[in-house]
Coordinates of C-alpha atoms in Angstrom, one line a residue:
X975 CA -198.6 228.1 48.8
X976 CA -198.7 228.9 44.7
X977 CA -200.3 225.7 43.3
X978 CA -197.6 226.1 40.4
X979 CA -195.2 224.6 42.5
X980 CA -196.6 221.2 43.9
X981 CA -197.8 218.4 42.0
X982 CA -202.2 218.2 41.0
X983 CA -204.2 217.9 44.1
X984 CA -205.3 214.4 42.8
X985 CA -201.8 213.4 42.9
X986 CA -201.2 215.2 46.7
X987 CA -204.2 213.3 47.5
X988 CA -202.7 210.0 46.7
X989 CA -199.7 210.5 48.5
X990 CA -202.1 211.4 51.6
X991 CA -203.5 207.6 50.6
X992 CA -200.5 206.5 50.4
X993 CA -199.3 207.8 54.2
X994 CA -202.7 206.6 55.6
X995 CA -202.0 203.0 54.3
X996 CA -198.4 203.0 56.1
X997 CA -197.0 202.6 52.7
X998 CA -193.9 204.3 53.2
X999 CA -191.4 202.8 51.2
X1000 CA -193.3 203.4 48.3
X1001 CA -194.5 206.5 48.9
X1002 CA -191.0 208.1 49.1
X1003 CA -189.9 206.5 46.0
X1004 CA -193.0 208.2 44.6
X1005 CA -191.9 211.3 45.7
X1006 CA -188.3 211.0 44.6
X1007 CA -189.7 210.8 41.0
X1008 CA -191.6 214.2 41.5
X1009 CA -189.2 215.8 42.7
X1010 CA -187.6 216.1 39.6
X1011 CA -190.2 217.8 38.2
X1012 CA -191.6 219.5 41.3
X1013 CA -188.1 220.9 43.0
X1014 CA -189.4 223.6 44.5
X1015 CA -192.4 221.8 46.4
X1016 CA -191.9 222.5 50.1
X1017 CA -194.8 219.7 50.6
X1018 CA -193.1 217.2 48.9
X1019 CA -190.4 217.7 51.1
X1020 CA -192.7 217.8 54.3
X1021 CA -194.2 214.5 53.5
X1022 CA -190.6 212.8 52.4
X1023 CA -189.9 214.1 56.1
X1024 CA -193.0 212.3 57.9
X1025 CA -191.8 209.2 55.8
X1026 CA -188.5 208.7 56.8
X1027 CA -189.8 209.6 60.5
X1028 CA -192.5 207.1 60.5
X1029 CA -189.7 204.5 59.6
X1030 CA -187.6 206.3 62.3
X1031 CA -185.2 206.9 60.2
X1032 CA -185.3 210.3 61.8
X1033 CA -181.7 211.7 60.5
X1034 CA -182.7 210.8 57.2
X1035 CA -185.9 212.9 58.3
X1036 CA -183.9 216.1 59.3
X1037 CA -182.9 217.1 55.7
X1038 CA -186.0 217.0 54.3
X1039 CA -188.2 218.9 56.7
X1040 CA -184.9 221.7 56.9
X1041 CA -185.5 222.2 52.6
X1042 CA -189.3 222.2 53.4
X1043 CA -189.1 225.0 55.4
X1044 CA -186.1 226.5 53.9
X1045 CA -188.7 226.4 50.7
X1046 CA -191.8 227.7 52.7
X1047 CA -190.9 229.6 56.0
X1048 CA -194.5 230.1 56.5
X1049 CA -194.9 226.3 56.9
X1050 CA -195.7 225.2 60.3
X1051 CA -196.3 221.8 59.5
X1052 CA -193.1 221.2 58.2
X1053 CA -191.4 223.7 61.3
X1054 CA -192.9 221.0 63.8
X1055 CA -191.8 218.0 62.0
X1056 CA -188.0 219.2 62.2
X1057 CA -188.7 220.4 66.2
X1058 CA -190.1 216.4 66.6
X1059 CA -187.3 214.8 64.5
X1060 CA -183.9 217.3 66.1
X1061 CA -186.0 216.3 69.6
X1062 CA -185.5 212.7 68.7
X1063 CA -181.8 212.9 67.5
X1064 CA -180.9 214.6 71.1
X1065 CA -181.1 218.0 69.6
X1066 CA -183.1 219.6 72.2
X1067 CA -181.9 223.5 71.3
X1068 CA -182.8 223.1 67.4
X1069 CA -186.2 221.4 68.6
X1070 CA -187.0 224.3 70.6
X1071 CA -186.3 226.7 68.3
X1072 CA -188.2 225.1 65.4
X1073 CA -191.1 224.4 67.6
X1074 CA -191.3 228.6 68.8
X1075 CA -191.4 228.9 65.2
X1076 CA -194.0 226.5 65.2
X1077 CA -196.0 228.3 67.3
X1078 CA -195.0 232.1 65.8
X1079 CA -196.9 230.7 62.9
X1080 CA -199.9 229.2 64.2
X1081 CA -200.4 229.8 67.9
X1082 CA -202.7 227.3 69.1
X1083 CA -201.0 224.4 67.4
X1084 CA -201.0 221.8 69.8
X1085 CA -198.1 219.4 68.8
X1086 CA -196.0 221.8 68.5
X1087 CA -196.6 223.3 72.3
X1088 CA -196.1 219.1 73.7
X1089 CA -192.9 219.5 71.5
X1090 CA -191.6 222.7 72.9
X1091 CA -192.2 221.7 76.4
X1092 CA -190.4 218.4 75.8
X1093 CA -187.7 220.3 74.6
X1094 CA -187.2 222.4 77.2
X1095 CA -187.9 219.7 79.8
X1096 CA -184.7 218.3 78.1
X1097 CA -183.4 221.5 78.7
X1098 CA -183.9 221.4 82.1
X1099 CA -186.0 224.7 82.0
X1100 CA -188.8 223.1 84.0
X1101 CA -190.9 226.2 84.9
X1102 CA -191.3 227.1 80.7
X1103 CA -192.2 223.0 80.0
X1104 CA -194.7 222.8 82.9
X1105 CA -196.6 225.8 81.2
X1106 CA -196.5 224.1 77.9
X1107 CA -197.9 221.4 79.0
X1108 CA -200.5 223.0 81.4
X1109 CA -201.7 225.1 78.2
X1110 CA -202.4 222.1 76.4
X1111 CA -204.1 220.2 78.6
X1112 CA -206.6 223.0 79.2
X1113 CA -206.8 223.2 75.1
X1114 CA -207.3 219.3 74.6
X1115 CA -208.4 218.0 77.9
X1116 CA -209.0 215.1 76.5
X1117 CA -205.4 214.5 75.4
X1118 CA -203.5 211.6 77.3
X1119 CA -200.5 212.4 75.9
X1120 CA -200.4 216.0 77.0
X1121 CA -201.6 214.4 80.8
X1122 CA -198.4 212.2 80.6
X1123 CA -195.9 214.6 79.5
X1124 CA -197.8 216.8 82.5
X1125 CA -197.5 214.2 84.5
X1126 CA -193.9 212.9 83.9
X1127 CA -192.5 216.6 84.8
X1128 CA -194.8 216.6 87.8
X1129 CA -193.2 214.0 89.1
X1130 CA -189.2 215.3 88.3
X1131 CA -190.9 218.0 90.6
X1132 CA -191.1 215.1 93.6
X1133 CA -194.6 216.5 93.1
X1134 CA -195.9 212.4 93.0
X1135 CA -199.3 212.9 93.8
X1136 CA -200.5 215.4 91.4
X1137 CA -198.5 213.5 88.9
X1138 CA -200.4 209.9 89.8
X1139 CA -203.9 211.7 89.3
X1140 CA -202.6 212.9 86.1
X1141 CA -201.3 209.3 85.4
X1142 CA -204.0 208.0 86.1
X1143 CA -206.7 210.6 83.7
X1144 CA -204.0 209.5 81.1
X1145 CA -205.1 206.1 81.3
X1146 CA -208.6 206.8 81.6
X1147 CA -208.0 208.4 78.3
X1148 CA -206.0 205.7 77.3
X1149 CA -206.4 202.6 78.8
X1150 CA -204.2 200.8 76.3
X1151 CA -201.5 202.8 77.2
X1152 CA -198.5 200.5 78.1
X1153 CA -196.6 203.5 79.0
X1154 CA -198.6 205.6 81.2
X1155 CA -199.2 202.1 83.0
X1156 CA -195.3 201.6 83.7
X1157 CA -195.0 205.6 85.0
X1158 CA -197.7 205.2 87.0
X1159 CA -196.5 202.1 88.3
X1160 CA -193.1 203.6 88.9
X1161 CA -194.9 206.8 91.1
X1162 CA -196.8 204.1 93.2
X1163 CA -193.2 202.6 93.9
X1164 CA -191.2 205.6 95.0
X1165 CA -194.5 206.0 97.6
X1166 CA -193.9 202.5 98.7
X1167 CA -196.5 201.2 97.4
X1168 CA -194.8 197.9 95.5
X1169 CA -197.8 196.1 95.2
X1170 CA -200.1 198.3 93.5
X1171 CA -197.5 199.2 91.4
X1172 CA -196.1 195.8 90.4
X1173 CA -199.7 195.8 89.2
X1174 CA -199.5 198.3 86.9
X1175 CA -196.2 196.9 85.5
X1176 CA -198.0 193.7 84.9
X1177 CA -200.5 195.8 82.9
X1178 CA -198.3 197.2 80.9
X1179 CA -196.9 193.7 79.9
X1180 CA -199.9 192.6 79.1
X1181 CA -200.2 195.3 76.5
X1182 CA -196.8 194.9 75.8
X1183 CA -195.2 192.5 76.3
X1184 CA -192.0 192.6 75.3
X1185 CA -191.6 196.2 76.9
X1186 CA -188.5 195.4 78.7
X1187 CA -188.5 198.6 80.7
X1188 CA -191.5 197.7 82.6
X1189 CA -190.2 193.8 83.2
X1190 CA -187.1 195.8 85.1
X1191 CA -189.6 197.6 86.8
X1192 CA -191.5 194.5 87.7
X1193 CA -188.4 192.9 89.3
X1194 CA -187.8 196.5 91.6
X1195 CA -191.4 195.9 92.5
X1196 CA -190.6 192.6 93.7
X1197 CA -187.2 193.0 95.2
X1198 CA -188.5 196.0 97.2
X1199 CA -191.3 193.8 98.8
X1200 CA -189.0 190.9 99.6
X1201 CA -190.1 188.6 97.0
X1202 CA -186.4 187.6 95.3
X1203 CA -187.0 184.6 93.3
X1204 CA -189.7 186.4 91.0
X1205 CA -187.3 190.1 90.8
X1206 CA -184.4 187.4 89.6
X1207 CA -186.8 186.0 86.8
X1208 CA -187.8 189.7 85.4
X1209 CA -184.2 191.1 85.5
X1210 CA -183.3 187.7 83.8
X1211 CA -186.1 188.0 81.2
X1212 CA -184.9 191.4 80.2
X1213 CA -181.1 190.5 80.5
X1214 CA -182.2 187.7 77.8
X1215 CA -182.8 190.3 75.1
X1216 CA -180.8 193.4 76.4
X1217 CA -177.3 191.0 77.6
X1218 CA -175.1 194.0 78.5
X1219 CA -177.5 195.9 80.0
X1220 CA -175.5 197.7 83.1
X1221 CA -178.5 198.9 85.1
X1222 CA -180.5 195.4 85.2
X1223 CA -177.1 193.4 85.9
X1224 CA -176.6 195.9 88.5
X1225 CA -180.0 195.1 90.3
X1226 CA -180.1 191.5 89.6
X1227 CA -176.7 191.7 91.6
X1228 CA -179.0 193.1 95.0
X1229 CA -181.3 190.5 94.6
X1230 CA -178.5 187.5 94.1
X1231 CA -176.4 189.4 97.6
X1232 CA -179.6 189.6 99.1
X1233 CA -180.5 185.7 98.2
X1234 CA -176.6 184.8 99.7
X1235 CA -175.5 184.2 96.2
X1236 CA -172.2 186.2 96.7
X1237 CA -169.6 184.6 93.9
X1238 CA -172.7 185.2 91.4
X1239 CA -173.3 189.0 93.0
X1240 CA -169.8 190.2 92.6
X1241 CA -170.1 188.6 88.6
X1242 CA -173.2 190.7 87.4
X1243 CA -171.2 194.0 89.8
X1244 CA -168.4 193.2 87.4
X1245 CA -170.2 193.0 84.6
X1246 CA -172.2 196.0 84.9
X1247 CA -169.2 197.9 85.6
X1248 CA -167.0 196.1 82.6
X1249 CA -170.0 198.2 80.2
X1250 CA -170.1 201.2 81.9
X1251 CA -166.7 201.6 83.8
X1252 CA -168.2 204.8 85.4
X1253 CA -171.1 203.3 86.6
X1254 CA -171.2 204.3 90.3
X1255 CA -174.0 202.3 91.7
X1256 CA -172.6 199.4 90.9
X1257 CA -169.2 200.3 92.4
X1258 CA -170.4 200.8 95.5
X1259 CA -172.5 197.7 95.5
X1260 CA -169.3 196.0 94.7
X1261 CA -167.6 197.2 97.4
X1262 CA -170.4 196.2 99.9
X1263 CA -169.9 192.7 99.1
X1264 CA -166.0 192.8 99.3
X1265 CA -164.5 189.7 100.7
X1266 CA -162.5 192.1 103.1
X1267 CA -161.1 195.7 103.9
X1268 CA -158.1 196.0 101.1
X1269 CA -160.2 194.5 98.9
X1270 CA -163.7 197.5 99.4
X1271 CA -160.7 200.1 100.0
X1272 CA -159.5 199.1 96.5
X1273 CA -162.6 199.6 94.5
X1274 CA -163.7 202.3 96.7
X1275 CA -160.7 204.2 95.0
X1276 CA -162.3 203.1 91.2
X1277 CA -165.3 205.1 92.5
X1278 CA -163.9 208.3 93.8
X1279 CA -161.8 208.1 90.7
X1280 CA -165.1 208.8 89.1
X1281 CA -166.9 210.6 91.4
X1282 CA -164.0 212.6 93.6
X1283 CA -166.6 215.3 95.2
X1284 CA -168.9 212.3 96.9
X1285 CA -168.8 212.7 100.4
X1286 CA -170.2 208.8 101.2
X1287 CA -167.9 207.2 99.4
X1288 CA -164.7 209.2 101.0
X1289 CA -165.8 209.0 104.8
X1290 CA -166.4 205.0 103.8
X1291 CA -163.3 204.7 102.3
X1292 CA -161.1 206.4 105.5
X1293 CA -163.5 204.8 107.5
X1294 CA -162.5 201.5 106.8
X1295 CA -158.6 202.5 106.6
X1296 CA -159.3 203.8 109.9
X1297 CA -160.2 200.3 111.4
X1298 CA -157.0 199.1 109.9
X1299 CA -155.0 202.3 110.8
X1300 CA -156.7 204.4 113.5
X1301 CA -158.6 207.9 113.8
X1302 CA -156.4 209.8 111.9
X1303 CA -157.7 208.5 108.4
X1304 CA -160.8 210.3 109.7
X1305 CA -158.8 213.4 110.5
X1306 CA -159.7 215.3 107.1
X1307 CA -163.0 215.6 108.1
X1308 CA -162.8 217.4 111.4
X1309 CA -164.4 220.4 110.9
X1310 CA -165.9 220.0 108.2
X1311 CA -169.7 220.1 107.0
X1312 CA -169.8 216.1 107.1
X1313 CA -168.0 216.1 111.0
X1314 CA -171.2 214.3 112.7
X1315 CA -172.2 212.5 109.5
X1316 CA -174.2 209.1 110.7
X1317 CA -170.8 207.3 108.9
X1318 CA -168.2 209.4 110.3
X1319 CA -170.4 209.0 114.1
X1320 CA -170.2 205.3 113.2
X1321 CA -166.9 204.9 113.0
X1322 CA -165.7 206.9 115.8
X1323 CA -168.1 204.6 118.1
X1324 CA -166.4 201.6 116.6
X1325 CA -163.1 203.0 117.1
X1326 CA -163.7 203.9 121.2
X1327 CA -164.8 200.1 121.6
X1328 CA -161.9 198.7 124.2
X1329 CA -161.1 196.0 121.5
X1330 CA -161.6 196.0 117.7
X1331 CA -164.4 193.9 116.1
X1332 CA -164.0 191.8 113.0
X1333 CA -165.4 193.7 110.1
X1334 CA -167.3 191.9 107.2
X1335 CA -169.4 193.0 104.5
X1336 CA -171.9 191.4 103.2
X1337 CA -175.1 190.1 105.5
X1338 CA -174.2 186.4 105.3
X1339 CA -170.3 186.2 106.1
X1340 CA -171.5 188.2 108.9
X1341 CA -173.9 185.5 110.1
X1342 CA -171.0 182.9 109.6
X1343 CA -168.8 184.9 111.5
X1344 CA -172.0 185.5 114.6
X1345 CA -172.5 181.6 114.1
X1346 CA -168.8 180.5 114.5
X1347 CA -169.0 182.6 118.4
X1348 CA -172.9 180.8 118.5
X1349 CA -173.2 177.8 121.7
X1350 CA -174.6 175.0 119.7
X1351 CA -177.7 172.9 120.6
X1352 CA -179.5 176.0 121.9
X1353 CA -182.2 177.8 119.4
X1354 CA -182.2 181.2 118.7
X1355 CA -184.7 183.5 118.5
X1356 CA -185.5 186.5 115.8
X1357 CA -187.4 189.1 116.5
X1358 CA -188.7 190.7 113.0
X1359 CA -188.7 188.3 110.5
X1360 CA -190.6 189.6 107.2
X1361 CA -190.2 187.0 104.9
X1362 CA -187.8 184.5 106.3
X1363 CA -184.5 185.1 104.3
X1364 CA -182.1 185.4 107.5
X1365 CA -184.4 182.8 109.3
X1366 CA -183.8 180.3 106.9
X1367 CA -179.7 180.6 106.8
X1368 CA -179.6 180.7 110.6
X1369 CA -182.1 177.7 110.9
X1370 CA -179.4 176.1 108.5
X1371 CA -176.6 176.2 110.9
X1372 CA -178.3 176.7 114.6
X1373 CA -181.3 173.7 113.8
X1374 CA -184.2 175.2 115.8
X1375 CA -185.2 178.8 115.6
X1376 CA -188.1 180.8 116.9
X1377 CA -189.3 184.1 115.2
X1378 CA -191.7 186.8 116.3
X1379 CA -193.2 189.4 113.9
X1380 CA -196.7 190.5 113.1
X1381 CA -196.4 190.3 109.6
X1382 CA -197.8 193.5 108.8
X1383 CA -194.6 195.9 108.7
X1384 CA -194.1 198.5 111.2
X1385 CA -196.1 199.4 113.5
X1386 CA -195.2 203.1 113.1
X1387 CA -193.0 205.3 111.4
X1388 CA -189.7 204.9 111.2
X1389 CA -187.5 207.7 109.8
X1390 CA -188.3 207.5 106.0
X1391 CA -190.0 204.6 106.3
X1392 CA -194.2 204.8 106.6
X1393 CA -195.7 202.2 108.6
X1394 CA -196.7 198.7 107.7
X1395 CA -193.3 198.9 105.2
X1396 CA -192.0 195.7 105.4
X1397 CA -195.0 194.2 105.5
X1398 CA -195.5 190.2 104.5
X1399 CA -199.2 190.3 104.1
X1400 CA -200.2 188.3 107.0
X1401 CA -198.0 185.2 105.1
X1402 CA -196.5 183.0 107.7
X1403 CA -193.8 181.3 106.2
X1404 CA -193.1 177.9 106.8
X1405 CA -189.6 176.7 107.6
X1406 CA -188.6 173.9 109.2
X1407 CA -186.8 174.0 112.3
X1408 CA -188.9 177.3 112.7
X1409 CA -191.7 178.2 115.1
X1410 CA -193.5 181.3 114.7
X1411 CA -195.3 183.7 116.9
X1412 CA -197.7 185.9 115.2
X1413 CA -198.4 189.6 116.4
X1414 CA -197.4 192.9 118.3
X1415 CA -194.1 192.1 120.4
X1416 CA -196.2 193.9 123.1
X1417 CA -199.0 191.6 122.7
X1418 CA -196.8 188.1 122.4
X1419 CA -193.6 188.5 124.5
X1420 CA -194.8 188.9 127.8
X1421 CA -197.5 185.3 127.5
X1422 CA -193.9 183.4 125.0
X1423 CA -192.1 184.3 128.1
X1424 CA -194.0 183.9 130.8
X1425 CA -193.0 180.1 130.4
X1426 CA -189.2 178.9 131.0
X1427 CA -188.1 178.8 127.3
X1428 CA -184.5 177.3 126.4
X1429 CA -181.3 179.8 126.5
X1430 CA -180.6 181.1 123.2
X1431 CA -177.3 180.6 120.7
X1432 CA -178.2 183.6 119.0
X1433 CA -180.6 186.7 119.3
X1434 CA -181.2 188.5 116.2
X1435 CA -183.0 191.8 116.4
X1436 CA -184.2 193.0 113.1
X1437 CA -187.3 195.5 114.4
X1438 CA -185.6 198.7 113.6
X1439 CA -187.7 200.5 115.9
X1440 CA -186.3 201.8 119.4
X1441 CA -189.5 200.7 121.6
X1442 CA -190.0 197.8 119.3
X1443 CA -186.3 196.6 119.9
X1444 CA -186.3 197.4 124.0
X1445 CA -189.3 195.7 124.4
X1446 CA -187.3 192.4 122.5
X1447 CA -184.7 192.3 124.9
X1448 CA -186.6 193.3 128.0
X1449 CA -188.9 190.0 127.6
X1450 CA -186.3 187.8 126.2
X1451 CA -183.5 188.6 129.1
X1452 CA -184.4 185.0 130.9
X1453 CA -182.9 183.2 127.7
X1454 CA -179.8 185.5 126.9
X1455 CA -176.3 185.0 128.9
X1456 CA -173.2 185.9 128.6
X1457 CA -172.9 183.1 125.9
X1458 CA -175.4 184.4 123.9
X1459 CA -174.4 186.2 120.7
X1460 CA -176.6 189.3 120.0
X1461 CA -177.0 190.8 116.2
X1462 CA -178.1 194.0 115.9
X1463 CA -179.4 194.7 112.0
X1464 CA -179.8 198.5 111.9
X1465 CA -177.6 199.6 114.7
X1466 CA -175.2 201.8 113.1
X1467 CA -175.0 204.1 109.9
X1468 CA -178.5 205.3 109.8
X1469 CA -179.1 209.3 110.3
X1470 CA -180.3 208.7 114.0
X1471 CA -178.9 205.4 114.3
X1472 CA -178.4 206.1 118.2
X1473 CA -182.2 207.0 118.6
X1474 CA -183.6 203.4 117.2
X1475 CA -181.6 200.0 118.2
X1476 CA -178.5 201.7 120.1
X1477 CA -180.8 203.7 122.3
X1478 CA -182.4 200.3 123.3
X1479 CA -179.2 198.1 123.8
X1480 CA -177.5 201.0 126.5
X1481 CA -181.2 201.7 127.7
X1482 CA -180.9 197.6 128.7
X1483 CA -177.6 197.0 129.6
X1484 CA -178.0 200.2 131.6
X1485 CA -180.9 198.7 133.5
X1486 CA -178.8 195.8 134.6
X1487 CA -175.5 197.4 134.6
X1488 CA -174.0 195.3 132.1
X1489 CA -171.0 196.1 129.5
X1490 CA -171.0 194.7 126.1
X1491 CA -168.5 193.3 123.9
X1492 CA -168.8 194.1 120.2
X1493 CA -167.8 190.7 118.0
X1494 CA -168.3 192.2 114.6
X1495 CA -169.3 194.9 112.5
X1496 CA -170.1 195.1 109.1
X1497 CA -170.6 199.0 107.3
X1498 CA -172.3 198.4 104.6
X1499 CA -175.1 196.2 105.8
X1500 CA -175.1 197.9 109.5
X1501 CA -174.7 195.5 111.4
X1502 CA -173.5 194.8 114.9
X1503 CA -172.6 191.2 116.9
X1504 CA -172.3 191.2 120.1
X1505 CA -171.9 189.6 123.7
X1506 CA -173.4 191.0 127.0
X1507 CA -170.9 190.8 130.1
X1508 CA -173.7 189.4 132.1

């Protein structure tokens, strides 16, 4: 640019200084003065621009870098600086175009190819943003910013593993990286993988830690592996400086329905939906926690209201009219894409039962209700306990339980779920009241059994599994009766819920030629209650 327009290079130079030192304030007052003098300096401009951006006063930013380059066309600088501050003020279109300018200018610039592919990741033009950032991680492969933003659209691509290795070179480039911590703690959870990723959140933490972002993902870590009282702590730590925030009331309300703190769910529901009235998730988890049908009809209208194209919410909504008024709420669907939709085949089995079960919602008026039809002074038995939750309220009410798991998760897939999900780590807990049996059903039914053991109140059959469930009732037929109250807790709803726990409840009472009769159902939980004519 023509000297005769900016300010002597020793004074440029102290402004450089000045930047260096993080002495912004002063700097811009600085260059507020020489701008009266120097009105036509595009790189006065420019570096007004980086101030006000560095103090994130990015709007205040915009101005500046638009009369730098408004000054100097040819001044790339100045072009990427706008692109970075209209990408920050949710401007992705005017980013994108000042970044191609950007690169018109100076081809190999490197911030300004990240920028552009941000941009159009924004965009939603994923294909263009992958390339970006491909090209400049071959440029600077020692970039960990440009392996982050790689990896982050790698992983909007469901693409999770090539996005973990590229999580993880981030961090080897990085390993202060709070950031790259937290995504790559978040990959490891969507695989399942909740403890190695709760370890990455604590990482992050530890670099940061008031980085409330990676406390919420601490407490889904937590929740997901069954471990409630520490997930209530992090979504409370990060409800204590973000109060209204809808997405962390919204979990802390799972963890509090799944802890049978209903009153206190149905609050944080409410209040997440009070500050984002829209906020769909936490309709629906309202609704699943309903004290009864009017009342989950009712808000089920609030969500379709939002949301009047989504298919689960309709067929739950008719489907629960339907138990109140009969099949032909369920009549708008016949012969339509959603006809044998798991919910739509779930209700039309309820339906064809020769009397109509109770209907409940959440998991622990259910047990009420199982418990009200339970014979007291006998023990129940669970088969699939995980970490003890159910045990513990039935143990409340029925005084002697005994439990059967191996502790280590399935024992094979099951449907989305990998085996060993589920999985307590070998930890025992220890209840009172409770006696546990440790290992493969296969392996520890047939020696529990193969002593008289008392009749059973109630038999709870949490093992998801088909063979795992058949082989439950099979060894534990000398302690049920027909006063014995059977809970299924994945029989219907699932995609091939009459493959898994169904299968093996007509599989038994076909061996025997029994009938059944169905004592309660709840939807949203899927859950069935039952009694063998036996």
């Amino acid at each position: 640019m023509d000297a005769a327009v900016d300010p002597p290079p020793e004074t440029m130079a102290l402004l450089s200084d000045l930047f260096a030192q993080a002495r912004y304030i002063e700097l811009l007052a600085i260059t507020e003065r020489l701008l009266s003098h120097f009105n036509r300096s595009s790189n006065l401009y420019f570096i007004q621009g980086r101030a006000r951006a560095a103090l994130n006063r990015h709007h205040e930013a915009l101005p500046c870098y638009q009369k730098a380059v408004s000054l100097a066309p040819e001044h790339a600088e100045a072009w990427c600086g706008l692109g970075s501050a209209q990408l920050t003020v949710k401007r992705p279109e005017a980013a994108r175009d000042a970044f191609r300018q950007t690169l018109t200018l100076d081809p190999r610039h490197g911030d300004a190819l990240s920028g552009l592919g941000m941009a159009l990741f924004e965009l939603q033009e994923f294909e263009d943003a992958e390339r970006c950032f491909e090209a400049v991680c071959q440029s600077q492969p020692d970039n960990a910013r440009a392996q982050t933003n790689l990896a982050r659209l790698l992983r909007r691509r469901g693409d999770l593993q090539a996005a973990a290795a590229r999580f993880t070179r981030a961090l080897e480039l990085e390993p202060g990286s709070a950031e790259a911590h937290n995504d790559l703690g978040l990959i490891l959870l969507e695989n399942g993988d909740t403890d190695q990723a709760a370890g990455h959140f604590n990482s992050a933490l530890r670099l940061q830690p008031d980085y409330t972002t990676a406390r919420h993902n601490l407490g889904l870590a937590r929740y997901r592996s069954g471990d409630l009282n520490t997930a209530a702590a992090c979504f409370r730590d990060v409800l204590a400086s973000m109060p209204d925030s809808p997405v962390t009331l919204n979990e802390l309300g799972n963890v509090l329905a799944d802890s049978g703190d209903i009153p206190a769910a149905r609050a944080c529901f409410d209040r997440a939906i009070a500050q984002e009235p829209g906020f769909v998730d936490a309709l629906w988890n309202l609704a699943g926690v309903a004290p009864g049908v009017a009342h989950a009809c009712e808000i089920l209208q609030r969500y379709l209201a939002v949301e009047p194209d989504n298919e689960a919410a309709a067929m739950m909504l008719a489907g629960l009219k339907s138990t109140r008024n009969g099949r032909d709420e369920l009549r708008p669907f016949a012969g339509s894409a959603c006809e044998q939709h798991p919910f739509l085949r779930s209700f039309r089995w309820v339906l064809e039962l020769p009397s109509p079960p109770e209907v409940r919602f959440d998991r622990w008026s259910f047990f009420d209700l199982a418990i009200s039809h339970c014979e007291q002074g006998r023990p129940f038995y669970e088969f699939g306990v995980w970490r003890g939750r159910s045990f513990s309220y039935l143990v409340e009410s029925l005084g002697q339980g005994f439990g059967f798991d191996s502790f280590e998760g399935l024992p094979e897939d099951w449907h989305e779920q990998s085996a060993g999900s589920y999985s307590a780590r070998g930890a025992v807990p220890s209840i009172p009241g409770g006696e546990f049996v440790v290992g493969r059903f296969e392996d520890t039914l047939p020696r529990f059994f193969a002593v008289e053991r008392p009749m059973a109140s109630l038999v709870h059959l949490d093992a998801d599994l088909y063979g795992s469930t058949l082989c439950a009732l099979t060894h534990a037929r000398p302690v049920i009766d027909a006063r014995t109250v059977l809970v299924f807790d994945e029989l219907l709803m699932n995609d091939a819920w009459e493959q898994d726990e169904y299968r093996a409840l007509e599989e038994f009472c076909g061996d025997h030629g029994w009938t059944y009769e169905v004592i309660a159902v709840s939807f949203f939980t899927k859950q069935v209650a039952l009694r063998l004519n036996c």
